[in-house]
Amino acid sequence: MQNLQFTDDLTFFGLTRQEAVIYTTLLSHGEMTGYEVSKETGISRSNVYAALSNLTDKGAAYLIQGDSTKYLPVDVKTFTSNVLKDLQQKADYIKEHAPQKQIETDGYITIIGSKNIQNKLLDMIKETRLRLYISASVRIVDAYEEELTELINNGKKVVIMTDSNYNLDGAIIYHTDPEPGQLRVIIDSTYVMTGELTGSDDDSCLYSGQKNLVTVMKEALKNKIVLLSQE
């Protein structure tokens, strides 16, 4: 039985799900004919041969000519390394030739999906010039401890409102009980992000540099800090 996580992850390296299944089969059995692959996987021979041709084009398999045509899998480390190297070259080209960055919008942007929110939060942390305020559960905060520590080491002010069992050297910590998944972030009194980060594709956050929203968020966090300081 194939490892579903393994085949799913292969799709991130440019393979279709069917190609990933066939590549995994080749890795498990070594060189095989299209007929043997079809028999082993239950995929029709026409689809198998099309997928095997694609695998050779994508650098995941070798074509072996002989009495019968066989296919040999490229070592998975070699295959993934080649894909990553090619992607890095493309990424470098894109960054070099991308249109000039536009001025950051002051409007309201809705970010949907936990992965997109996580990426935006990481960007905000990295873009912090002076200070960062974050109110979130320890599960969220702990995932960015390395980046927060780097801010602190670079002399930036980091204020964290999170669960009572969390501490981070150099940060100003206020222990509270944030709602699970709730996220509030302000950087440099300029940009804010607020919403939910529970790990779901349905998560959503509002990101903005709109002065009115920044002011409201600052006042809300300030009032919360005052209350926590009095406890």
XYZ file of C-alpha atoms in Angstrom:
231
model
C 0.000 0.000 0.000
C 1.416 3.363 -1.006
C 2.118 6.175 1.422
C -0.561 8.754 0.575
C 1.407 11.591 2.185
C 4.433 10.701 0.054
C 2.480 10.677 -3.210
C 0.624 13.863 -2.244
C 3.915 15.652 -1.554
C 5.287 14.571 -4.925
C 2.620 16.694 -6.598
C 4.453 19.753 -5.247
C 7.382 18.717 -7.456
C 5.440 19.023 -10.688
C 3.912 15.561 -10.898
C 0.227 14.872 -11.329
C -1.303 12.565 -8.749
C -1.329 9.702 -11.272
C 2.303 10.333 -12.188
C 3.182 10.402 -8.483
C 1.531 7.001 -7.982
C 3.425 5.527 -10.929
C 6.738 7.083 -9.846
C 6.241 5.645 -6.361
C 5.551 2.241 -7.923
C 8.793 2.455 -9.906
C 10.703 3.402 -6.762
C 9.265 0.348 -5.003
C 9.906 -2.171 -7.807
C 12.792 -0.829 -9.882
C 12.690 -0.983 -13.676
C 9.300 -1.987 -15.073
C 7.466 -2.151 -18.371
C 4.328 -0.132 -18.929
C 2.333 -3.360 -18.795
C 3.817 -4.241 -15.406
C 3.070 -0.776 -14.058
C -0.505 -0.995 -15.297
C -0.962 -4.411 -13.689
C 0.551 -3.245 -10.390
C -1.359 0.026 -10.120
C -4.637 -0.818 -11.836
C -4.245 2.237 -14.077
C -5.141 1.718 -17.726
C -2.206 1.006 -20.041
C -2.894 4.064 -22.186
C -2.776 6.328 -19.134
C 0.301 4.535 -17.798
C 2.274 5.028 -21.006
C 1.298 8.688 -21.169
C 2.338 9.167 -17.528
C 5.633 7.297 -18.023
C 6.436 9.536 -20.983
C 5.738 12.574 -18.822
C 7.915 11.200 -16.018
C 10.880 10.914 -18.385
C 10.264 14.469 -19.632
C 10.106 15.749 -16.038
C 13.323 14.015 -15.012
C 11.716 11.426 -12.727
C 12.361 8.319 -14.843
C 14.799 6.909 -17.393
C 13.732 5.111 -20.543
C 15.574 1.792 -21.056
C 15.549 0.418 -24.600
C 15.875 -3.334 -25.058
C 13.826 -6.338 -26.063
C 11.031 -4.566 -24.238
C 10.830 -0.909 -23.277
C 11.281 -0.412 -19.532
C 11.343 2.555 -17.222
C 13.748 3.090 -14.338
C 13.015 5.651 -11.585
C 15.441 8.472 -11.021
C 16.662 8.435 -7.401
C 14.217 10.520 -5.376
C 16.988 12.671 -3.865
C 18.330 13.438 -7.337
C 14.870 14.158 -8.731
C 13.772 16.500 -5.929
C 17.147 18.284 -5.876
C 16.992 18.924 -9.611
C 13.450 20.293 -9.338
C 14.421 22.589 -6.461
C 17.502 23.817 -8.336
C 15.393 24.570 -11.403
C 12.784 26.356 -9.283
C 15.485 28.425 -7.572
C 16.831 29.523 -10.939
C 13.327 30.495 -12.041
C 12.721 32.295 -8.734
C 15.945 34.292 -9.163
C 14.928 35.280 -12.679
C 11.426 36.297 -11.580
C 12.767 38.439 -8.739
C 15.245 40.128 -11.052
C 12.737 40.838 -13.816
C 9.557 41.461 -11.819
C 7.734 44.776 -12.350
C 8.674 47.456 -9.868
C 6.915 47.021 -6.541
C 3.883 49.232 -6.165
C 3.322 51.432 -3.129
C 1.690 49.472 -0.309
C -2.052 49.981 -0.252
C -3.698 51.690 2.696
C -6.966 49.886 2.020
C -8.374 46.741 3.568
C -7.130 43.375 2.353
C -8.814 40.092 3.285
C -6.395 37.171 3.553
C -8.048 33.750 3.413
C -6.575 30.382 4.394
C -4.252 29.502 7.269
C -1.174 29.089 5.060
C -1.622 32.517 3.468
C -2.156 34.105 6.874
C 0.938 32.382 8.272
C 2.988 33.654 5.345
C 1.678 37.204 5.792
C 2.403 37.125 9.518
C 5.953 36.006 8.773
C 6.343 38.873 6.289
C 5.069 41.362 8.872
C 7.541 40.133 11.471
C 10.423 40.375 9.004
C 9.348 43.874 7.908
C 9.198 45.255 11.465
C 11.538 48.223 11.781
C 10.867 49.425 15.343
C 8.237 47.494 17.284
C 5.754 44.657 17.064
C 2.684 43.922 19.158
C 1.032 40.525 18.916
C -1.923 39.049 20.771
C -2.435 35.345 20.088
C -2.445 31.917 21.695
C 0.866 30.330 22.578
C 0.365 27.857 19.714
C 0.589 30.711 17.218
C 3.288 32.714 18.976
C 5.540 29.711 19.555
C 5.649 28.975 15.815
C 7.427 32.309 15.248
C 9.755 32.275 18.251
C 12.901 32.191 16.109
C 11.844 35.256 14.100
C 10.673 37.114 17.221
C 13.988 36.373 18.923
C 15.825 37.789 15.924
C 13.795 41.005 16.212
C 14.720 41.288 19.874
C 18.394 40.626 19.168
C 18.297 43.410 16.576
C 17.016 45.883 19.153
C 13.362 45.879 18.120
C 10.594 46.126 20.718
C 8.447 42.995 20.935
C 5.279 42.971 23.045
C 3.385 39.689 23.342
C -0.020 38.971 24.898
C -0.473 35.240 25.200
C -1.039 32.270 27.510
C 0.388 32.207 31.024
C 2.860 29.413 30.283
C 4.837 31.352 27.654
C 8.030 33.365 28.085
C 10.586 34.782 25.672
C 13.795 36.472 26.795
C 13.869 40.138 25.855
C 10.189 40.398 25.014
C 7.580 42.231 27.069
C 5.062 39.548 27.987
C 1.506 40.018 29.239
C -0.154 36.772 30.228
C -3.808 36.441 29.332
C -6.234 33.915 27.872
C -6.712 34.778 24.190
C -9.513 33.055 22.359
C -8.276 29.980 20.457
C -7.143 31.029 17.003
C -7.593 34.751 17.622
C -4.821 36.878 16.090
C -4.064 40.579 16.502
C -0.826 42.097 15.168
C 0.483 45.662 14.853
C 3.872 46.590 13.416
C 5.472 50.029 13.709
C 2.057 51.619 14.428
C 1.564 51.413 10.670
C 0.083 48.045 9.662
C -2.305 45.691 11.395
C -3.685 42.209 10.879
C -6.653 40.861 12.775
C -8.756 37.724 12.486
C -8.514 33.975 13.034
C -5.673 31.516 12.560
C -6.894 28.066 13.556
C -5.195 26.024 10.826
C -8.269 25.898 8.603
C -8.601 26.824 4.943
C -11.581 28.899 6.086
C -9.475 31.128 8.339
C -9.538 34.789 7.397
C -7.749 37.915 8.540
C -8.065 41.594 7.700
C -4.773 43.307 6.852
C -4.504 47.069 6.471
C -2.455 50.202 6.785
C -5.621 52.262 7.126
C -4.946 54.803 9.868
C -8.391 54.513 11.445
C -8.110 50.748 11.875
C -4.541 51.034 13.172
C -5.681 53.576 15.766
C -8.611 51.410 16.893
C -6.360 48.350 17.222
C -3.715 50.300 19.126
C -6.262 51.619 21.593
C -7.786 48.175 22.088
C -4.402 46.578 22.800
C -3.368 49.510 24.984
C -6.509 49.152 27.103
C -5.951 45.422 27.378
C -2.375 45.971 28.517
C -3.561 48.430 31.188
C -6.079 45.884 32.503
C -3.500 43.094 32.519
C -0.995 45.325 34.324
C -3.520 45.943 37.103
C -4.181 42.260 37.754
